[in-house]
Amino acid sequence: MIPDDPTTSSGPTTPSGPAAASHPAHPSGPGSDLHSGSGSDSRHGLDDVRRLRAMAAGVRGARLVEGVVPAPLADVWAVMGDLEGEFGRFQPDMRRVRVLRTDGDRVEALAVSRYGLRAHFHGVLRPGWCWLQSRFLIIGMAAVPAPDGTLVALTGGVRLPGRAALVPFGARGELHRALRRLDDRVRERGPVRR
């Protein structure tokens, strides 16, 4: 569910995405760019999946689902990172997403759920990493190469405004459905043309 009306949303409570520019005292809020986008943070030894695990561990009620999709990272990320096209096809709750603005890896988007509810997201999107948050919703996705394909991690859910907490009801089942649908969608699309 996306219980967020962009006409009344005051944006994220912790600066990230485009909102971070107006909060220079907080340059590294949730989802901010800690590294160059290579899939790992050499300063801390974290790849993007480990980083998502750490972020989810810091959010009370967050659920994290991981699985290997038997395809190269480029093929998997072609689905995961396509917010306006493929994202709504594998995320069970999304009807559509429209990107409103990008600035480097920062993104602002408007999402509409299958129930007609709206969310105005701010966050970071780059190959292998996505962290989006609205006033009432968080979506986190990460992907890294694995021996049998691509290791994917998903988290997200309904936020409690002003707190690092999610409402956990139903989140794990929905995340498992998203992972299965992602695997199906990657198989349907086939390899990315290089």
mmCIF file of C-alpha atoms in Angstrom:
data_model
loop_
_atom_site.group_PDB
_atom_site.id
_atom_site.type_symbol
_atom_site.label_atom_id
_atom_site.label_comp_id
_atom_site.label_asym_id
_atom_site.label_seq_id
_atom_site.Cartn_x
_atom_site.Cartn_y
_atom_site.Cartn_z
ATOM 1 C CA MET A 1 0.000 0.000 0.000
ATOM 2 C CA ILE A 2 1.112 3.553 -0.678
ATOM 3 C CA PRO A 3 -0.690 5.799 1.815
ATOM 4 C CA ASP A 4 0.837 9.048 0.610
ATOM 5 C CA ASP A 5 -0.753 11.966 -1.148
ATOM 6 C CA PRO A 6 1.906 14.071 -2.910
ATOM 7 C CA THR A 7 -0.229 17.176 -2.558
ATOM 8 C CA THR A 8 0.063 16.988 1.227
ATOM 9 C CA SER A 9 3.464 15.331 1.611
ATOM 10 C CA SER A 10 6.173 17.381 3.230
ATOM 11 C CA GLY A 11 8.822 15.063 1.760
ATOM 12 C CA PRO A 12 11.221 12.837 3.613
ATOM 13 C CA THR A 13 11.916 13.570 7.242
ATOM 14 C CA THR A 14 15.563 12.647 6.770
ATOM 15 C CA PRO A 15 17.146 14.566 3.917
ATOM 16 C CA SER A 16 18.100 12.525 0.879
ATOM 17 C CA GLY A 17 17.717 12.885 -2.836
ATOM 18 C CA PRO A 18 17.021 16.386 -4.151
ATOM 19 C CA ALA A 19 15.895 17.502 -0.691
ATOM 20 C CA ALA A 20 19.411 16.931 0.662
ATOM 21 C CA ALA A 21 20.721 19.932 -1.267
ATOM 22 C CA SER A 22 18.717 22.200 1.009
ATOM 23 C CA HIS A 23 20.177 20.480 4.083
ATOM 24 C CA PRO A 24 23.963 20.771 3.743
ATOM 25 C CA ALA A 25 24.443 19.782 7.392
ATOM 26 C CA HIS A 26 23.205 16.280 6.476
ATOM 27 C CA PRO A 27 25.145 15.284 3.334
ATOM 28 C CA SER A 28 24.825 11.539 3.892
ATOM 29 C CA GLY A 29 21.206 10.806 4.782
ATOM 30 C CA PRO A 30 19.581 7.443 4.027
ATOM 31 C CA GLY A 31 20.393 6.265 0.544
ATOM 32 C CA SER A 32 22.956 8.977 -0.085
ATOM 33 C CA ASP A 33 25.881 8.213 -2.323
ATOM 34 C CA LEU A 34 28.716 6.833 -0.211
ATOM 35 C CA HIS A 35 30.699 5.606 -3.188
ATOM 36 C CA SER A 36 31.162 5.930 -6.918
ATOM 37 C CA GLY A 37 28.460 3.483 -7.961
ATOM 38 C CA SER A 38 30.786 0.519 -8.514
ATOM 39 C CA GLY A 39 28.593 -1.695 -6.356
ATOM 40 C CA SER A 40 30.927 -1.528 -3.380
ATOM 41 C CA ASP A 41 32.203 0.974 -0.881
ATOM 42 C CA SER A 42 35.936 0.346 -0.692
ATOM 43 C CA ARG A 43 36.217 2.472 2.445
ATOM 44 C CA HIS A 44 33.943 0.128 4.382
ATOM 45 C CA GLY A 45 34.131 -3.143 2.422
ATOM 46 C CA LEU A 46 30.412 -3.027 1.640
ATOM 47 C CA ASP A 47 28.860 -4.090 -1.620
ATOM 48 C CA ASP A 48 25.366 -2.766 -2.337
ATOM 49 C CA VAL A 49 23.573 -5.829 -0.898
ATOM 50 C CA ARG A 50 25.568 -5.638 2.341
ATOM 51 C CA ARG A 51 24.870 -1.925 2.487
ATOM 52 C CA LEU A 52 21.120 -2.555 2.116
ATOM 53 C CA ARG A 53 21.306 -5.183 4.879
ATOM 54 C CA ALA A 54 22.945 -2.597 7.154
ATOM 55 C CA MET A 55 20.361 0.062 6.326
ATOM 56 C CA ALA A 56 17.441 -2.337 6.836
ATOM 57 C CA ALA A 57 18.931 -3.450 10.166
ATOM 58 C CA GLY A 58 18.740 0.169 11.319
ATOM 59 C CA VAL A 59 15.016 0.489 10.535
ATOM 60 C CA ARG A 60 12.751 -1.101 13.136
ATOM 61 C CA GLY A 61 10.229 -3.444 11.513
ATOM 62 C CA ALA A 62 12.093 -3.613 8.192
ATOM 63 C CA ARG A 63 12.063 -6.939 6.401
ATOM 64 C CA LEU A 64 14.770 -7.904 3.917
ATOM 65 C CA VAL A 65 14.381 -10.610 1.287
ATOM 66 C CA GLU A 66 17.300 -11.913 -0.748
ATOM 67 C CA GLY A 67 17.588 -14.329 -3.635
ATOM 68 C CA VAL A 68 19.677 -15.150 -6.664
ATOM 69 C CA VAL A 69 18.246 -14.403 -10.092
ATOM 70 C CA PRO A 70 20.031 -16.648 -12.622
ATOM 71 C CA ALA A 71 21.001 -13.855 -15.017
ATOM 72 C CA PRO A 72 23.815 -11.300 -15.297
ATOM 73 C CA LEU A 73 23.591 -8.093 -13.261
ATOM 74 C CA ALA A 74 23.010 -6.000 -16.407
ATOM 75 C CA ASP A 75 19.923 -8.047 -17.313
ATOM 76 C CA VAL A 76 18.532 -7.956 -13.777
ATOM 77 C CA TRP A 77 19.183 -4.242 -13.296
ATOM 78 C CA ALA A 78 17.579 -3.460 -16.668
ATOM 79 C CA VAL A 79 14.320 -4.534 -14.979
ATOM 80 C CA MET A 80 14.938 -3.305 -11.423
ATOM 81 C CA GLY A 81 16.253 0.127 -12.374
ATOM 82 C CA ASP A 82 13.607 0.930 -14.991
ATOM 83 C CA LEU A 83 11.290 2.836 -12.667
ATOM 84 C CA GLU A 84 8.869 4.017 -15.344
ATOM 85 C CA GLY A 85 8.598 0.720 -17.210
ATOM 86 C CA GLU A 86 9.595 -2.536 -15.576
ATOM 87 C CA PHE A 87 9.428 -1.576 -11.890
ATOM 88 C CA GLY A 88 5.620 -1.674 -11.818
ATOM 89 C CA ARG A 89 5.647 -5.072 -13.503
ATOM 90 C CA PHE A 90 7.565 -6.839 -10.755
ATOM 91 C CA GLN A 91 6.557 -4.836 -7.659
ATOM 92 C CA PRO A 92 3.160 -6.303 -6.673
ATOM 93 C CA ASP A 93 1.816 -3.058 -5.234
ATOM 94 C CA MET A 94 2.790 -0.631 -8.018
ATOM 95 C CA ARG A 95 0.629 0.372 -10.938
ATOM 96 C CA ARG A 96 2.969 2.982 -12.358
ATOM 97 C CA VAL A 97 5.878 5.241 -11.530
ATOM 98 C CA ARG A 98 6.694 8.519 -13.240
ATOM 99 C CA VAL A 99 10.131 10.038 -12.827
ATOM 100 C CA LEU A 100 9.684 13.754 -12.227
ATOM 101 C CA ARG A 101 13.316 14.808 -12.031
ATOM 102 C CA THR A 102 16.841 13.398 -12.007
ATOM 103 C CA ASP A 103 20.138 14.988 -11.060
ATOM 104 C CA GLY A 104 23.002 12.524 -11.426
ATOM 105 C CA ASP A 105 21.953 9.534 -9.340
ATOM 106 C CA ARG A 106 19.320 11.538 -7.426
ATOM 107 C CA VAL A 107 15.744 10.913 -8.452
ATOM 108 C CA GLU A 108 12.307 12.271 -7.657
ATOM 109 C CA ALA A 109 9.330 10.170 -8.696
ATOM 110 C CA LEU A 110 5.588 9.894 -8.311
ATOM 111 C CA ALA A 111 4.185 6.382 -7.786
ATOM 112 C CA VAL A 112 0.601 5.196 -7.940
ATOM 113 C CA SER A 113 -0.345 1.928 -6.257
ATOM 114 C CA ARG A 114 -2.711 -0.686 -7.598
ATOM 115 C CA TYR A 115 -5.209 0.783 -5.117
ATOM 116 C CA GLY A 116 -4.887 4.328 -6.504
ATOM 117 C CA LEU A 117 -2.844 5.703 -3.599
ATOM 118 C CA ARG A 118 0.072 7.999 -4.434
ATOM 119 C CA ALA A 119 3.595 8.458 -3.129
ATOM 120 C CA HIS A 120 6.047 11.248 -3.892
ATOM 121 C CA PHE A 121 9.525 9.702 -3.650
ATOM 122 C CA HIS A 122 12.995 11.180 -3.329
ATOM 123 C CA GLY A 123 16.086 9.013 -3.422
ATOM 124 C CA VAL A 124 19.076 7.529 -5.187
ATOM 125 C CA LEU A 125 19.076 5.285 -8.255
ATOM 126 C CA ARG A 126 22.243 3.949 -9.843
ATOM 127 C CA PRO A 127 23.261 0.542 -11.221
ATOM 128 C CA GLY A 128 22.875 -2.013 -8.432
ATOM 129 C CA TRP A 129 21.354 0.401 -5.904
ATOM 130 C CA CYS A 130 18.006 2.078 -5.314
ATOM 131 C CA TRP A 131 16.759 3.770 -2.144
ATOM 132 C CA LEU A 132 13.497 5.697 -2.419
ATOM 133 C CA GLN A 133 11.445 7.209 0.353
ATOM 134 C CA SER A 134 8.313 9.237 0.595
ATOM 135 C CA ARG A 135 6.615 10.568 3.661
ATOM 136 C CA PHE A 136 4.991 7.182 4.315
ATOM 137 C CA LEU A 137 6.924 4.621 2.274
ATOM 138 C CA ILE A 138 10.457 3.256 1.828
ATOM 139 C CA ILE A 139 11.712 1.117 -1.048
ATOM 140 C CA GLY A 140 15.228 -0.305 -1.044
ATOM 141 C CA MET A 141 16.735 -2.506 -3.754
ATOM 142 C CA ALA A 142 20.262 -3.756 -4.300
ATOM 143 C CA ALA A 143 21.906 -6.191 -6.703
ATOM 144 C CA VAL A 144 25.448 -7.536 -7.063
ATOM 145 C CA PRO A 145 27.023 -10.218 -9.242
ATOM 146 C CA ALA A 146 26.946 -13.726 -7.737
ATOM 147 C CA PRO A 147 28.431 -17.043 -8.915
ATOM 148 C CA ASP A 148 25.035 -18.294 -10.173
ATOM 149 C CA GLY A 149 23.730 -14.966 -11.494
ATOM 150 C CA THR A 150 22.794 -11.862 -9.518
ATOM 151 C CA LEU A 151 22.172 -11.610 -5.784
ATOM 152 C CA VAL A 152 19.157 -9.345 -5.235
ATOM 153 C CA ALA A 153 18.004 -7.816 -1.947
ATOM 154 C CA LEU A 154 14.679 -6.032 -1.459
ATOM 155 C CA THR A 155 13.261 -4.139 1.500
ATOM 156 C CA GLY A 156 10.510 -1.635 2.011
ATOM 157 C CA GLY A 157 7.214 -0.889 3.554
ATOM 158 C CA VAL A 158 5.028 1.690 5.197
ATOM 159 C CA ARG A 159 7.030 4.207 7.267
ATOM 160 C CA LEU A 160 6.133 5.749 10.549
ATOM 161 C CA PRO A 161 6.783 9.455 9.842
ATOM 162 C CA GLY A 162 9.598 10.969 11.855
ATOM 163 C CA ARG A 163 10.919 7.561 12.944
ATOM 164 C CA ALA A 164 13.305 4.944 11.602
ATOM 165 C CA ALA A 165 10.554 2.327 11.656
ATOM 166 C CA LEU A 166 8.318 0.427 9.247
ATOM 167 C CA VAL A 167 4.994 -1.266 9.780
ATOM 168 C CA PRO A 168 5.967 -4.921 9.209
ATOM 169 C CA PHE A 169 2.532 -6.401 8.422
ATOM 170 C CA GLY A 170 2.538 -8.273 5.112
ATOM 171 C CA ALA A 171 5.894 -6.873 4.007
ATOM 172 C CA ARG A 172 7.825 -10.155 3.860
ATOM 173 C CA GLY A 173 5.200 -11.879 1.678
ATOM 174 C CA GLU A 174 5.036 -8.945 -0.691
ATOM 175 C CA LEU A 175 8.839 -8.814 -0.948
ATOM 176 C CA HIS A 176 8.948 -12.554 -1.772
ATOM 177 C CA ARG A 177 6.301 -12.002 -4.475
ATOM 178 C CA ALA A 178 8.361 -9.139 -5.891
ATOM 179 C CA LEU A 179 11.470 -11.324 -6.041
ATOM 180 C CA ARG A 180 9.588 -14.121 -7.864
ATOM 181 C CA ARG A 181 8.046 -11.643 -10.284
ATOM 182 C CA LEU A 182 11.454 -10.052 -10.887
ATOM 183 C CA ASP A 183 12.918 -13.463 -11.767
ATOM 184 C CA ASP A 184 9.975 -14.121 -14.134
ATOM 185 C CA ARG A 185 10.281 -10.694 -15.748
ATOM 186 C CA VAL A 186 14.051 -11.041 -16.323
ATOM 187 C CA ARG A 187 13.450 -14.438 -18.000
ATOM 188 C CA GLU A 188 10.660 -12.993 -20.179
ATOM 189 C CA ARG A 189 12.798 -10.075 -21.365
ATOM 190 C CA GLY A 190 15.887 -12.146 -22.059
ATOM 191 C CA PRO A 191 19.424 -10.767 -22.282
ATOM 192 C CA VAL A 192 20.051 -7.040 -22.580
ATOM 193 C CA ARG A 193 21.447 -6.146 -25.990
ATOM 194 C CA ARG A 194 24.975 -4.948 -25.492
#
